[in-house]
Structures are given as C-alpha cells and as structure tokens.
Coordinates of C-alpha atoms and ligand atoms in Angstrom, one line a residue:
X81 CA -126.7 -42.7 -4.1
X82 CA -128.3 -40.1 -2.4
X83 CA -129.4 -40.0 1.3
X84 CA -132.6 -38.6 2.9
X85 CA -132.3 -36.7 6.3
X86 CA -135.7 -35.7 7.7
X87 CA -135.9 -33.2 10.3
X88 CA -138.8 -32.7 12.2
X89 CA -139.7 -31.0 15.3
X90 CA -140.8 -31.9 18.8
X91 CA -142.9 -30.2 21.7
X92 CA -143.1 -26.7 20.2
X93 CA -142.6 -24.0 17.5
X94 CA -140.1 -21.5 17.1
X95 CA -137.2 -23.6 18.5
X96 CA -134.7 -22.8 15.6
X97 CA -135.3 -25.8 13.4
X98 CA -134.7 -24.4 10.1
X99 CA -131.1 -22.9 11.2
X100 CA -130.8 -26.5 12.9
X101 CA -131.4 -27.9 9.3
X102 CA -129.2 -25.3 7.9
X103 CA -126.4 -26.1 10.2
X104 CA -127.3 -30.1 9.9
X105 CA -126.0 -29.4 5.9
X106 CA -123.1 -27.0 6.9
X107 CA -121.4 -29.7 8.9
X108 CA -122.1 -32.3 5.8
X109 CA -120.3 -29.8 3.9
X110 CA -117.7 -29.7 6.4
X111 CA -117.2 -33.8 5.8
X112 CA -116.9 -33.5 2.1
X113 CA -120.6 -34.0 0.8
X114 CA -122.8 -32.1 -1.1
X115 CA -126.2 -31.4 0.2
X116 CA -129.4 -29.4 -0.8
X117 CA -132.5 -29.1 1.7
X118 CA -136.0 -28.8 1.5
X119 CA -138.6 -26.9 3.3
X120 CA -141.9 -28.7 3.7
X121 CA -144.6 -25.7 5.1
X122 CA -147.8 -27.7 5.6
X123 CA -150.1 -24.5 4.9
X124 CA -152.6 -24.9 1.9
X125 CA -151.2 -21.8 0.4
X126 CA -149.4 -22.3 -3.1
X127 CA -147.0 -20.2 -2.0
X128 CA -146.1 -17.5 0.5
X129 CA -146.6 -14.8 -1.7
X130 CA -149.7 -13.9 -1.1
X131 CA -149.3 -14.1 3.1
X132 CA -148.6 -10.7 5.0
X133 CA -145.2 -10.8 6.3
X134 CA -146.6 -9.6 9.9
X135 CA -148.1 -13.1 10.0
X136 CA -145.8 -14.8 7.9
X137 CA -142.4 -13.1 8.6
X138 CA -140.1 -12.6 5.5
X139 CA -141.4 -13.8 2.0
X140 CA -137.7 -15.1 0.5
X141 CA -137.5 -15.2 -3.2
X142 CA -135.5 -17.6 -4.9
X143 CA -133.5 -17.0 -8.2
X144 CA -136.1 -18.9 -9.9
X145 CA -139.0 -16.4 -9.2
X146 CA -140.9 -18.5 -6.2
X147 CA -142.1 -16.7 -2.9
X148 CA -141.2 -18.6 -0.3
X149 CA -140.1 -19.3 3.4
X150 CA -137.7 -17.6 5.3
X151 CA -135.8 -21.0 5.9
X152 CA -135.0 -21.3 2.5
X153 CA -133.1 -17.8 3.0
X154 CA -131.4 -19.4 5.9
X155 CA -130.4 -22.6 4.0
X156 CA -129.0 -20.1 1.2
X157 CA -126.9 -18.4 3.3
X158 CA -125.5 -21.3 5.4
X159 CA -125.1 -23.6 2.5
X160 CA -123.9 -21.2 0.4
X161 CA -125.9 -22.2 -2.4
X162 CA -129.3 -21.0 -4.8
X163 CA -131.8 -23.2 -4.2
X164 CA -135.2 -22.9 -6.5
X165 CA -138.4 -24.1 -6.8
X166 CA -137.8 -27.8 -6.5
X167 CA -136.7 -27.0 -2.4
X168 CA -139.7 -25.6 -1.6
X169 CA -143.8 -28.1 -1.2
X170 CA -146.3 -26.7 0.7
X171 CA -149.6 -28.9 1.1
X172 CA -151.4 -26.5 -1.2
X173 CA -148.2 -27.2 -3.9
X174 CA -148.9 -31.0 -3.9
X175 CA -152.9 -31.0 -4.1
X176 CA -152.5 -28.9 -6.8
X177 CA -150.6 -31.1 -8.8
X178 CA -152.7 -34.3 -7.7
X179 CA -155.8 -32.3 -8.8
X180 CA -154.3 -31.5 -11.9
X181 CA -153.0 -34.6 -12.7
X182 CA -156.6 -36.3 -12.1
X183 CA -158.0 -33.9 -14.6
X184 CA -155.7 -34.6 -17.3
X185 CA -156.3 -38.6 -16.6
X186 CA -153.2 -39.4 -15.5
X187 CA -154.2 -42.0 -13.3
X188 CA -155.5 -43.9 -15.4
X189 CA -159.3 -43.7 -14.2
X190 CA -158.7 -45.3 -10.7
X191 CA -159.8 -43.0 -7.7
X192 CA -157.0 -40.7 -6.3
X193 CA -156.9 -41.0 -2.9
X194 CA -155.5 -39.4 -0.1
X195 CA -153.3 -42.1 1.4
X196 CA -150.8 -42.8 -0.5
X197 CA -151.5 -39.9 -3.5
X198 CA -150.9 -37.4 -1.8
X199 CA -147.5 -38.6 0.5
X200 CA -146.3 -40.2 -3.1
X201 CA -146.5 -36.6 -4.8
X202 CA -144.4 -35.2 -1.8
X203 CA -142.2 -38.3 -2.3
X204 CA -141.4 -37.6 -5.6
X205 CA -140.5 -34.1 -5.4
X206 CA -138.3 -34.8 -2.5
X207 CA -136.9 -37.3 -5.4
X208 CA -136.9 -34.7 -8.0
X209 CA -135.5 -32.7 -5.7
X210 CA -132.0 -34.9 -5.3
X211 CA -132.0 -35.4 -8.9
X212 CA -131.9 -32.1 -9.9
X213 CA -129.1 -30.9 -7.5
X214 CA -127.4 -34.2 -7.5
X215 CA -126.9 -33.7 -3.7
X216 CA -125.2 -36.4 -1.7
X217 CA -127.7 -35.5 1.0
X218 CA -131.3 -34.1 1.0
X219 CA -132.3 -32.5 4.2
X220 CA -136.2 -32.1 4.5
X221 CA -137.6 -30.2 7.1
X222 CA -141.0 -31.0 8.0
X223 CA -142.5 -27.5 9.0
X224 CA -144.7 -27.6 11.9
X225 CA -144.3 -30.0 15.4
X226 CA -145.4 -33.4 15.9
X227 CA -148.8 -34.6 16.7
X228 CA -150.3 -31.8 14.7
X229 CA -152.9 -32.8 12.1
X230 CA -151.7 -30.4 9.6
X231 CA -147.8 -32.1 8.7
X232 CA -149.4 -35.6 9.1
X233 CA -149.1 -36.5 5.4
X234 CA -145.6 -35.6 5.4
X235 CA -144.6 -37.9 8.1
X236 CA -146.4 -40.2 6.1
X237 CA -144.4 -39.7 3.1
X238 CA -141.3 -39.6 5.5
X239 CA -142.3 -42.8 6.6
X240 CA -142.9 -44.9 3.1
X241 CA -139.6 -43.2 2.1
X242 CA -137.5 -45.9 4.7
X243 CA -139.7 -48.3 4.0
X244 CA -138.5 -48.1 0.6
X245 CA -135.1 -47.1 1.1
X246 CA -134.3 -48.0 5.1
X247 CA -130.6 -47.6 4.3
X248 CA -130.7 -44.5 2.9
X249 CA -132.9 -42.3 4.9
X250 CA -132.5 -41.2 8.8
X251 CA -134.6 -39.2 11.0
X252 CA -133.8 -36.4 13.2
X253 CA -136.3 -35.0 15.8
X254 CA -135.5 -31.1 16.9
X255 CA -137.1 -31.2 20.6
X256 CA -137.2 -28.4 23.3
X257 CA -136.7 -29.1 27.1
X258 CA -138.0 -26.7 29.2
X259 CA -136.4 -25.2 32.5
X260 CA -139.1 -24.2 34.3
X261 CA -138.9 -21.6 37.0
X262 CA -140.1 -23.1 39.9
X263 CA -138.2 -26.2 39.3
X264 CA -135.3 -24.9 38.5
X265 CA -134.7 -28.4 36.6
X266 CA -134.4 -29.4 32.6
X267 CA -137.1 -31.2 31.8
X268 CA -137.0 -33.9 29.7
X269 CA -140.8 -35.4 29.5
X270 CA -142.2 -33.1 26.7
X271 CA -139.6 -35.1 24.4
X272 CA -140.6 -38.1 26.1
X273 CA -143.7 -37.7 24.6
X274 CA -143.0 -36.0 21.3
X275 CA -141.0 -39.2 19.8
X276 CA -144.1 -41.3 21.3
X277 CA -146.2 -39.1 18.9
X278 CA -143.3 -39.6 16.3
X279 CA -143.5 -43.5 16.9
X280 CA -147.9 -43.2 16.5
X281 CA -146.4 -42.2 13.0
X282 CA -144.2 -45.3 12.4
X283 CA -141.6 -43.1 12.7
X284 CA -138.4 -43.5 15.3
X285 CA -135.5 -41.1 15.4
X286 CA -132.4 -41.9 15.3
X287 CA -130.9 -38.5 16.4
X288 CA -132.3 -36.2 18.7
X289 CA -131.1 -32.9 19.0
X290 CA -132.2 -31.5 22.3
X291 CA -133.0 -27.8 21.6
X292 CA -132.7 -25.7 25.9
X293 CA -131.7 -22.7 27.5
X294 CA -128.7 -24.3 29.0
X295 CA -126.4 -27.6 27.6
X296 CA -127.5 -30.9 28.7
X297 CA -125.8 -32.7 31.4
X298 CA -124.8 -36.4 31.8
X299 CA -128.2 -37.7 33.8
X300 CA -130.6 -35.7 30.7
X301 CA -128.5 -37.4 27.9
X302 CA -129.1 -40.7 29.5
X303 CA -133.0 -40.2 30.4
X304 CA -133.8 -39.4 26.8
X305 CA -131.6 -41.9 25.6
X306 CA -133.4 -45.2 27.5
X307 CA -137.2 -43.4 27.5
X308 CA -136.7 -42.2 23.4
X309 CA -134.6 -45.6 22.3
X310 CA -131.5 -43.6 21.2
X311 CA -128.1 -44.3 21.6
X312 CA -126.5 -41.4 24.1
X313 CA -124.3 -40.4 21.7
X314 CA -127.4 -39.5 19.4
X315 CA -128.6 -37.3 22.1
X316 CA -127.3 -33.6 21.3
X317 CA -126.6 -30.6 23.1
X318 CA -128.2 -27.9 21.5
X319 CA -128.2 -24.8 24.0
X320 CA -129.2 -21.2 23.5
X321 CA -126.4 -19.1 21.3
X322 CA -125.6 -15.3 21.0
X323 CA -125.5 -15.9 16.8
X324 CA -127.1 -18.3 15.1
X325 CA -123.9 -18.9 13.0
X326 CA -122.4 -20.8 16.2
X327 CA -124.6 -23.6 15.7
X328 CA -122.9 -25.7 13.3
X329 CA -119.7 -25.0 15.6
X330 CA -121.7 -26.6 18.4
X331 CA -122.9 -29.4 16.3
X332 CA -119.6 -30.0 15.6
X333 CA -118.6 -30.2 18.9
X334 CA -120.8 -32.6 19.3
X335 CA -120.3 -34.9 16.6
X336 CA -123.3 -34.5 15.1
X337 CA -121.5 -34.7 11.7
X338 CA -119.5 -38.1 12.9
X339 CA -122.7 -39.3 13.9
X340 CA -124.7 -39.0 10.9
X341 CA -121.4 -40.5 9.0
X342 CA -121.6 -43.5 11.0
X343 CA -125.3 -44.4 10.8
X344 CA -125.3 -44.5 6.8
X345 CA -121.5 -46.0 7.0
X346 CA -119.7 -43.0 5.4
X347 CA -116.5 -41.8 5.5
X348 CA -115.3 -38.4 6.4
X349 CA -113.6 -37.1 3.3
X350 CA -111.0 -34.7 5.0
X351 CA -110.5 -32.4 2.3
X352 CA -113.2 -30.0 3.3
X353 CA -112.2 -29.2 7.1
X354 CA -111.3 -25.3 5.8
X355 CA -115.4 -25.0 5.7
X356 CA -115.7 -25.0 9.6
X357 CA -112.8 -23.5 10.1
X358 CA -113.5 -20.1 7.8
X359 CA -117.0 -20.5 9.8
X360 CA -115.3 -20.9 13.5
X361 CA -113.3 -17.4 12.6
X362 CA -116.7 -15.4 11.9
X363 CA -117.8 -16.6 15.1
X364 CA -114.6 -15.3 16.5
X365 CA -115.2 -12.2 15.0
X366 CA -119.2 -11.9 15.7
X367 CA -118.5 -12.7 19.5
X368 CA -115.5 -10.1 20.0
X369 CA -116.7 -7.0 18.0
X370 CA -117.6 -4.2 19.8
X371 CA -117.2 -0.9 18.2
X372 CA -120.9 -0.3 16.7
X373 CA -122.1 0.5 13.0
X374 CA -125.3 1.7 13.8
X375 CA -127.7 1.6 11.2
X376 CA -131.2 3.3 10.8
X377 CA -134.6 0.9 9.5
X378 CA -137.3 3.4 8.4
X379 CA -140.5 2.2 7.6
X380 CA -144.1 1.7 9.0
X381 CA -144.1 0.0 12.6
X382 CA -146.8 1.2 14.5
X383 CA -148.7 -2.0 16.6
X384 CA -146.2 -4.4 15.2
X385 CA -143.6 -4.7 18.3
X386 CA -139.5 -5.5 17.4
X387 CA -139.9 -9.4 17.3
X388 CA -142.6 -9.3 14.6
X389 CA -140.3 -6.8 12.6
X390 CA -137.3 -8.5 12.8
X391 CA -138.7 -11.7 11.3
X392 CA -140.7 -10.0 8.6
X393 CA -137.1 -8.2 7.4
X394 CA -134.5 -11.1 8.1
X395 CA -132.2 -11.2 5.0
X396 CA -131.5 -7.2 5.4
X397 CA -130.6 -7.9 9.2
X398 CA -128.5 -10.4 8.6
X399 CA -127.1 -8.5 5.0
X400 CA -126.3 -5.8 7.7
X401 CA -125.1 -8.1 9.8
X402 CA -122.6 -9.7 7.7
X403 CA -121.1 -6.8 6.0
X404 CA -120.8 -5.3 9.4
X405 CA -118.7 -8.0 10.2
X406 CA -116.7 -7.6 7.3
X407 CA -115.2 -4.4 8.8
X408 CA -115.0 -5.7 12.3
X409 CA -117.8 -4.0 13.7
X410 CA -121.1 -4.4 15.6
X411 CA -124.1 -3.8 13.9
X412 CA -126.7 -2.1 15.7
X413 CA -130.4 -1.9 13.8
X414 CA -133.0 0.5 15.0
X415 CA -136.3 0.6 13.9
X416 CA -137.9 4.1 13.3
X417 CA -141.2 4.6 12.7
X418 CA -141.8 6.8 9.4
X419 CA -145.6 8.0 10.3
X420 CA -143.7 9.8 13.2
X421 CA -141.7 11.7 10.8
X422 CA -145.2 12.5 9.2
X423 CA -146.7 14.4 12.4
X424 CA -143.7 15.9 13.1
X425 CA -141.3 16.4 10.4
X426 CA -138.2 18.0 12.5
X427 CA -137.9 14.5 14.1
X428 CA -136.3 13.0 11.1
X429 CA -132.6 14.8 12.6
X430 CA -132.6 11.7 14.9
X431 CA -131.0 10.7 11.7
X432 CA -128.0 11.9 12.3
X433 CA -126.7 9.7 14.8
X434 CA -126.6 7.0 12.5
X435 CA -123.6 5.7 10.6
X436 CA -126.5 4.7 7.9
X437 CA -130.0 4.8 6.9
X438 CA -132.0 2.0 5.1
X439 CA -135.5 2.2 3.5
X440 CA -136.4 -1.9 2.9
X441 CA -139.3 -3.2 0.8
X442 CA -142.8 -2.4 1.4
X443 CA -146.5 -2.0 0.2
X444 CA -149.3 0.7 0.2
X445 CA -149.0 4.6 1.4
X446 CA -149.4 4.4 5.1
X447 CA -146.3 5.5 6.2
X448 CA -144.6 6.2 2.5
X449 CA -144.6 10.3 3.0
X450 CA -142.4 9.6 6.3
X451 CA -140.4 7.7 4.5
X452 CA -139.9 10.3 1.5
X453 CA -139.1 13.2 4.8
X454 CA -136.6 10.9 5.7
X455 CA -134.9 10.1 2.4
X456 CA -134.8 13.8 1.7
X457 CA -133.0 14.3 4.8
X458 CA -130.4 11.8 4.3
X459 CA -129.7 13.1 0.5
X460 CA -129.4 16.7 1.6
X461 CA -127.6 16.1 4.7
X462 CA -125.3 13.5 3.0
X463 CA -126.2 10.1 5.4
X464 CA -125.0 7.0 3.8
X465 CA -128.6 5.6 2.5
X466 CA -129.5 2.7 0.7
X467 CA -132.9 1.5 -1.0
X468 CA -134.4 -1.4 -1.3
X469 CA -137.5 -1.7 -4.1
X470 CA -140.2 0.5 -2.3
X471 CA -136.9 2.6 -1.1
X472 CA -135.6 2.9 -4.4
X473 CA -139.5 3.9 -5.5
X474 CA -139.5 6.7 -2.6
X475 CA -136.3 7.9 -3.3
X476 CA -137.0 8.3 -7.5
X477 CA -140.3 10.9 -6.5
X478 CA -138.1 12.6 -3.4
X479 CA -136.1 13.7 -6.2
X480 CA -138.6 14.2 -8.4
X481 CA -140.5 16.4 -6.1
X482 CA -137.7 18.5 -4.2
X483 CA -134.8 18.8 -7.5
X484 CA -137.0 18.4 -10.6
X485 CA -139.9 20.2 -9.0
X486 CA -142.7 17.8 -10.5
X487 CA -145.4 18.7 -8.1
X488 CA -147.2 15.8 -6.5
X489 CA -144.8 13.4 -8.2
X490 CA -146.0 9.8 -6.4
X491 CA -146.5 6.2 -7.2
X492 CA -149.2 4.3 -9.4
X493 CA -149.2 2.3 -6.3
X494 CA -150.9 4.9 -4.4
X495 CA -152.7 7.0 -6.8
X496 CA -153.5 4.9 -9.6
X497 CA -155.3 7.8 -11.4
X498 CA -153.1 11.2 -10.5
X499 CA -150.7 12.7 -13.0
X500 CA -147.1 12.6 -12.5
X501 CA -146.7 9.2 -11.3
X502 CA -142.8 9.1 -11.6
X503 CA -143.2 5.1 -10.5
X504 CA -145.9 3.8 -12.3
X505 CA -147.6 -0.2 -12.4
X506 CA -145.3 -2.1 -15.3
X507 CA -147.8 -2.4 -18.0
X508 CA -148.0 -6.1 -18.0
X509 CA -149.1 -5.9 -14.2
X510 CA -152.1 -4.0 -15.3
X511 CA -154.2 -6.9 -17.0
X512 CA -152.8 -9.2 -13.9
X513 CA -154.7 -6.7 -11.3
X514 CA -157.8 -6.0 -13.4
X515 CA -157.9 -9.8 -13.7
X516 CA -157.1 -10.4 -10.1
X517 CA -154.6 -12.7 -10.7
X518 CA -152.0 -12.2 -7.6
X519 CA -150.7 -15.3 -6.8
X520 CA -146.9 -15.4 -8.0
X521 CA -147.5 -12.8 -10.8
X522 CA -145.2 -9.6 -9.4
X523 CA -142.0 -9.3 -11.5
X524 CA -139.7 -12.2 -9.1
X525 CA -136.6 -13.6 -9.4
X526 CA -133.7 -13.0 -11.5
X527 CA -133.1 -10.5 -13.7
X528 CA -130.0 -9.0 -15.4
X529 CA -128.6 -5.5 -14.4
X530 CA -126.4 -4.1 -16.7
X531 CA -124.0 -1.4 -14.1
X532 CA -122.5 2.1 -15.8
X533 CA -119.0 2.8 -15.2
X534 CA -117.8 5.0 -13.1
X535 CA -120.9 4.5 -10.0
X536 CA -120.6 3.9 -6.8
X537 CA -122.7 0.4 -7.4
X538 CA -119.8 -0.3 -10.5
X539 CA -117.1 0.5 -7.9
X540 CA -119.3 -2.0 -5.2
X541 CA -120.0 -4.7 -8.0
X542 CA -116.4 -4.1 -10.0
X543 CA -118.3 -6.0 -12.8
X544 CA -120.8 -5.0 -15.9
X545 CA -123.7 -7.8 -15.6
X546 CA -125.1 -9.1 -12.1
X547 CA -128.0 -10.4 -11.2
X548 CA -130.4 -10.0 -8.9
X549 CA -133.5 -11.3 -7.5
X550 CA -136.8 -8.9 -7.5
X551 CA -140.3 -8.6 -6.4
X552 CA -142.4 -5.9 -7.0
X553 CA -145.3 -4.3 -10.0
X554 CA -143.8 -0.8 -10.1
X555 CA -141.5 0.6 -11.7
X556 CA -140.1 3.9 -12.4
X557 CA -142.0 5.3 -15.3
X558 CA -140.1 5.9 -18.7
X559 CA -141.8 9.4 -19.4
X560 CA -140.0 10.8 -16.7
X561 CA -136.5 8.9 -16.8
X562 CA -135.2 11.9 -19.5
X563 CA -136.0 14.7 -17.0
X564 CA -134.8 13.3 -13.8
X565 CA -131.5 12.3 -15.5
X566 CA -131.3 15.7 -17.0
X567 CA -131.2 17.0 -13.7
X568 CA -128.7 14.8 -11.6
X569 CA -130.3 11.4 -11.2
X570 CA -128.2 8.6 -11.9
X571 CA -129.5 5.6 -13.6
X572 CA -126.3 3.2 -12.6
X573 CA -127.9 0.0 -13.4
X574 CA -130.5 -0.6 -16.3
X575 CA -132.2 -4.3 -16.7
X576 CA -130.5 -4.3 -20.4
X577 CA -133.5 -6.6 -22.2
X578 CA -136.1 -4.6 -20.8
X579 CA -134.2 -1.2 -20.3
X580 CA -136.2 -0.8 -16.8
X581 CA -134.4 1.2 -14.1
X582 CA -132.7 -0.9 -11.7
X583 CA -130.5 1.4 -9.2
X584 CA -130.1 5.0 -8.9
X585 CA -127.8 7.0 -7.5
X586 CA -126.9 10.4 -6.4
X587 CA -123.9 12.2 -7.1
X588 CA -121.9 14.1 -4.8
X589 CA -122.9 12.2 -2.1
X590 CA -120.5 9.9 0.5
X591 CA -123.1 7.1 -0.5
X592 CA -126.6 7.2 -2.2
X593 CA -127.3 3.4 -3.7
X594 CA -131.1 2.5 -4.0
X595 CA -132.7 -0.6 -6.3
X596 CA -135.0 -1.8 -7.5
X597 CA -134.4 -5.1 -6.6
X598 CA -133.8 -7.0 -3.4
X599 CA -129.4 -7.5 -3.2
X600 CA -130.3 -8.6 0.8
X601 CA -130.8 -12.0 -0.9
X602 CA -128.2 -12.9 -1.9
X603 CA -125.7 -11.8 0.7
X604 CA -123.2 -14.6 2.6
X605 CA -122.3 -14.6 6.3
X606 CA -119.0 -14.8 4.6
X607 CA -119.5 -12.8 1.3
X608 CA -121.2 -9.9 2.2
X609 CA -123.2 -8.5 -0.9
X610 CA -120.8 -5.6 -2.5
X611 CA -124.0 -2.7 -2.0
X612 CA -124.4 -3.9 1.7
X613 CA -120.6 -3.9 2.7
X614 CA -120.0 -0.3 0.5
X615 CA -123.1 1.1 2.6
X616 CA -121.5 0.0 5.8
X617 CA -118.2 1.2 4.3
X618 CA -119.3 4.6 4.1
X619 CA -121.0 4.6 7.2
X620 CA -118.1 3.8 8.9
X621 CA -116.5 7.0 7.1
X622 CA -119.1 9.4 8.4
X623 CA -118.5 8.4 12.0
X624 CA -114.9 9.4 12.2
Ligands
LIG1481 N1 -144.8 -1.9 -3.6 C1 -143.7 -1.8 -4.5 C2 -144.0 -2.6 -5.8 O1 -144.8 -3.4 -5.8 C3 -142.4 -2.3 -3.9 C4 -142.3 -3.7 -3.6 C5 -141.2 -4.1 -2.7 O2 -140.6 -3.2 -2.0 N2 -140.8 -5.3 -2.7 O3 -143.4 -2.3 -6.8

C-alpha cells in the first residue's frame, strides 16, 4: 500500500521546500521505507528545457533524457536514487496529455472539462508514479505558495486524492515566520493565514514545518498549534542551517520521522538507522573542515550577480562540494568572469592561486574566447582543469588551435558556416533546427561511455562502461578526431554505439579531464562522482 505525502508551501518562495521534501524522504529512509518524490512546477512549459537558467536556475537532466527542475537534482542526491520522467508534471505536461487524449476520442465524446480532468490527469501520474517505483511513500511537492492561482489545480488534485484515500495521504505545509527588525519578535500570523488559504482549498495540514531564521520556542509552537488546528508536536522547528545536508538531522531531532509514522500507524523498522548516522558524520565533517580547496568557475557572468549563478550551476557546487569533503577539505568556488580574460588576456594568471579550474556547460560565443585563454593557460601551466560539455567543446579547438595549429579552429555553434569547425552540430540536430523543433530534442540523458585503459578518467572510474547523462547538439567533429589524436589528444572515453567523443584528456599533465557529458549529475553527498573527487585530488597535490 502506498502512501501520499503532499508538501506544499506557505507565505512565500524560496524557503527551501524542495530540500525540505528531500529531507522529508531521507528520514523515511532512515525508518526503513522506500520513497520516491515528485516535483509538481505549475508553469505551462512542457518542460524546463527551453527556460534560460538565469531565470530558471539549473535545468537537471534525468537518466531518462527529461529537462527538468533543480529539486529533482536535490531529491537525487538526498535519496540516493534516479528518478525519471514519471517524477516530474508541470501544468503544460498534463494539458498536453488531456488535449491529446480528447483528440484521439478517448473520452468517449463527453466534454473535458477543467474540474476534475485536469486534477484527475495529475492524480494519475502521481499514481503511475508509485507504481512504477513501487515506493512505500510518494512525496509530491506542490511548486509554488498557497493562495496563488497558478498551483490551484494541484491542490485540487491533492484534495480528491484523501477523499479517496483519507488513510493513505497526509499533508504537510512548509511556512516561513518572519523576524522582523523592528519587532525583534517571530511572527507567527503569515502562517496563520497561509493554512486559512490551505483550508479555502479543502485542505488541512496535518504537519507544519515552520521554516525561520532562529528555532521556535515553546509560546510559537503553541500559537500555531491552537490558531492552525495542529497538534504541537506537529509543529516543527525548522531554523536556518550552514549546509543544507543538516536538515534531515534536524528533522530528526524533531521527530518529524516518528511523527509521520504515527499518523498513517506505521512502525519504525530499525534496520535502517546506519542511514542517518552515515548522514550525521558528513555533517560532522562539512561543519569542522577548514583547510580550503579552492576551485576556479570560468564562464560568462557579467550583470548576473553570485546568487543567480549559484542556482543556475547547483549540481557542479554541490559535485565540488562533496568531493571536497571527501578529502576533508573546504571548498571554496569563485566565479571569474571569462570576457575579462578577453580585454585583457594577462589576467588569466589569477589562475594560479587556485587548487583547480572548472569550465561548466554553456551556450552561444559571448564569453567562449575567455574561456579558450583560460583553458590554454591551465594546460600549459599544468592547473588541475576539468570540462564539462561546452568545457570539453572549448578545450577540443584550444588544442586544436595552439598544438595542431588549425587556424580559426571553432564551433558549429558559433560559426555555423566557417571551415575548421573542430565541434560541429551532430547531424541529426541539423533537420531539428532548420525545423525549429527545440523542445527536448538536444542529445539528453543516458548514454554509454566506453573508458580506454590506462587514463586518468579509467584510473577515476576503475571500470570499462559508465554512463552518463548529457545535454547538448555539438559534438566534436569526426574529420578532425585523426589529426588531433595524432598529435597528443586523448580520446579516453568514446560513446561505443555511436563512436562520438566523450572525454578527452591531456597527457603529461597532473590532471586534464573534460566531457562531453554532464558527470555533476550524478554525484552523492556521500559518493562523490570519481572525475569530481580525482579533480579535487589533484588539486590538493598542486597546493603542497
Ligand atoms: N552549447 C553546447 C552544445 O549544445 C554545450 C552544451 C552544454 O554545455 N550543456 O553542444
């Protein structure tokens, strides 16, 4: 029998209620249960593929090929599990189906409405959704804050799902209380109100985790208990952290997990205590380290600020982050700008005060020639670097350039009609473009990389076949792979149905990894990806 644990949010956005639904499902793990969540964006998009990460934050890709939501990367690496498609409905993902459906006559000729169609389609892929993973528990986070049109039908769906099933499903509301200033005093009105708009939707909480700067004392419990018709116990401290992976240690704390036991009548099966535990030491660790890794983030930053960044490039932070840790260390990320390296070249020796430098994903020239003066610099002046996609792209026509000496060697991407494009469009991509089809049609997801013997990446991975996860429409081109292994370039990992290039290497360096494909998706607070924690390996080197 599966249970159905929605999670939706109270007074405002940005309150941490995806890691809140990640660490909800940690601490089920903790008690023996398996769980799986979903992430409900309300947006009419399809997807987030198409969204600019500067708006957005981080598109996450999933095994399965789907562009998604950055919460699905932080239920991935908190549950330590791959979700797919099935964990992921947007509102555009639901009409879509309807629509399609009422073409093909699938409802029988009656008119499709909006109440209960549309709720029902969400209903069953939350359904689909436990079938599939065969999850003792379903989280679904309702993206979005109460008493906002957009999430309405969810809550709806929400709703007729414990009408159906009132044993089986439980809500949780994620609220904020606000210390303001001039009070000086937690305020607990705002989530007064938010489970009043939460009750306009037929919906009462049962749990309310009570999201503040500071913990919440006795007399706050008790307020939001009698004005929000939960029991005190329900009511959970949820203050501020230095790492997001304390949470589901202060959950704990707070019985969250004992709690959610006890209102569907569940035991705790004991076996699986070693979960928090494991999770309690990394805190340990990420709360006493203090020697710094530092590690370099070139790419284009101008009028973005640090906040905007660090959202649009989570899963490489925290990849950094975790095999940082690893070693006992302190990561410390700064962002440099690559256009500055373009007006004044000499400024790329900032470089070498860094343990490591990483070029992430990216689109479009502005900023890509920066990028190429700073690659150069860390293969000639041997600075750990690593590549991701567009880094791996940049890195192919450095070489290409400055040790093959193929003038003007670029990217497809830039210059769709020069010569010498060492990267070129994959020629499937082509008829996608002309045809402007760009929803969900880059090459995503899983693919097979077949590693050579002997590589730094084999001597990361110790293994032959991996996979990894990829989104991009270039690739490096085929004419040139003979010449630029001829002189030195190392293809280590080769996608063996396809024979595309998927990492290169330099030799004779302490550490020169790039890929083609994104490996910052897949790493574990507690399984650091093997390219991430060699990188930071040899980083460490270079220091001493
Ligand atoms: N722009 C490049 C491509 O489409 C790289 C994409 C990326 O870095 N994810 O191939």
């Amino acid at each position: 029998m599966t249970r159905y644990i929605f999670v939706i949010g109270g007074v405002m956005s940005g309150i941490g209620k995806g890691i809140a639904t990640a660490s909800i499902g940690k601490i089920l793990q903790s008690k023996g249960y398996k769980v799986t969540a979903i992430k409900v964006d309300p947006y009419v998009n399809v997807d987030a593929g198409t969204m600019n990460p500067i708006e957005h934050g981080e598109i996450f890709v999933t095994k399965d090929g789907v562009e998604c939501d950055q919460d699905i990367g932080n239920y991935e690496r908190f549950l330590d599990e791959e979700l797919t498609t099935n964990n992921y409905i947007t509102t555009g993902r639901v009409y879509q189906a309807v629509i399609n459906r009422e073409r093909n006559l699938e409802y029988g000729g009656r008119c499709v409405e909006v109440v209960p169609d549309i709720p029902n389609e969400a209903i069953y892929r939350i359904k689909k959704a436990a079938r599939i993973t065969k999850a003792d528990f379903v989280l679904i986070e309702i993206g979005g804050t109460v008493g906002e049109y957009q999430n309405m039908l969810f809550l709806e769906a929400a709703r007729m799902m414990k009408l159906h099933h009132p044993q089986n499903v439980l809500f949780i509301l994620i609220s904020y209380l606000p210390v303001p200033e001039t009070i000086g005093e937690m305020k607990t009105k705002p989530t007064q109100q938010a489970v009043k708009w939460l009750n306009m939707a037929g919906i009462q909480p049962s749990i309310i985790i009570a999201r503040s700067k500071f913990p919440l004392d006795y007399p706050r419990k008790k307020k939001i208990s009698v004005f929000c018709n939960v029991d005190q116990k329900d009511v959970i401290s949820s203050p501020d952290v230095e790492s997001i992976y304390e949470i589901p240690v202060n959950f704990a704390r707070e019985r969250l997990g004992d709690r959610i036991l006890h209102k569907f009548g569940l035991p705790s099966k004991k076996s699986s205590r070693s979960v928090l535990k494991k999770w309690e030491r990394l805190v340990k660790t990420i709360k006493s380290v203090k020697e710094p890794v530092k590690i370099a983030m070139v790419g284009k930053y101008f009028e973005t600020g640090e906040f905007t960044l660090m959202d649009s490039y989570i899963s490489v932070i925290e990849a950094i982050k975790h095999a940082s840790w690893y070693f006992k260390r302190k990561p410390e990320i700064q962002w440099l700008s690559a256009e500055v390296y373009e007006k004044n070249p000499r400024a790329v020796r900032e470089l070498r005060e860094f343990n490591g430098v990483i070029v992430p994903g990216g689109f479009g020239y502005r900023g890509a020639e920066g990028k190429i003066k700073a690659i150069e610099f860390c293969r000639t002046e041997k600075i750990p670097y690593l590549g991701l996609c567009f880094g791996m792209q940049l890195a192919v026509i450095e070489f290409a350039r400055h040790v093959v000496g193929i003038k003007g060697a670029t990217s497809g991407e830039f210059f769709p009609n020069k010569k010498n494009k060492v990267i070129d469009i994959m020629p499937d991509q082509k008829v996608l473009l002309r045809e402007k089809r760009y929803g969900a049609t880059m090459r995503l997801g899983d693919y097979l990389c077949k590693i050579k013997r002997g590589t730094t990446s084999f001597k990361a991975y110790k293994k032959e076949l991996v996979l990894e996860r990829h989104r991009h429409r270039y690739e490096l081109n085929d004419d040139f792979r003979e010449i630029l292994e001829k002189k030195g370039l190392v293809v280590a990992g080769v996608n063996p149905e396809r024979n595309l290039v998927e990492i290169i290497e330099h030799k004779d360096h302490p550490f020169f990894v790039a890929t083609q494909f994104h490996p910052e998706y897949k790493s574990r607070p507690l399984r650091p990806h093997p390219l991430f924690r060699e990188f930071i390996r040899a980083g460490i080197k270079k220091r001493s």
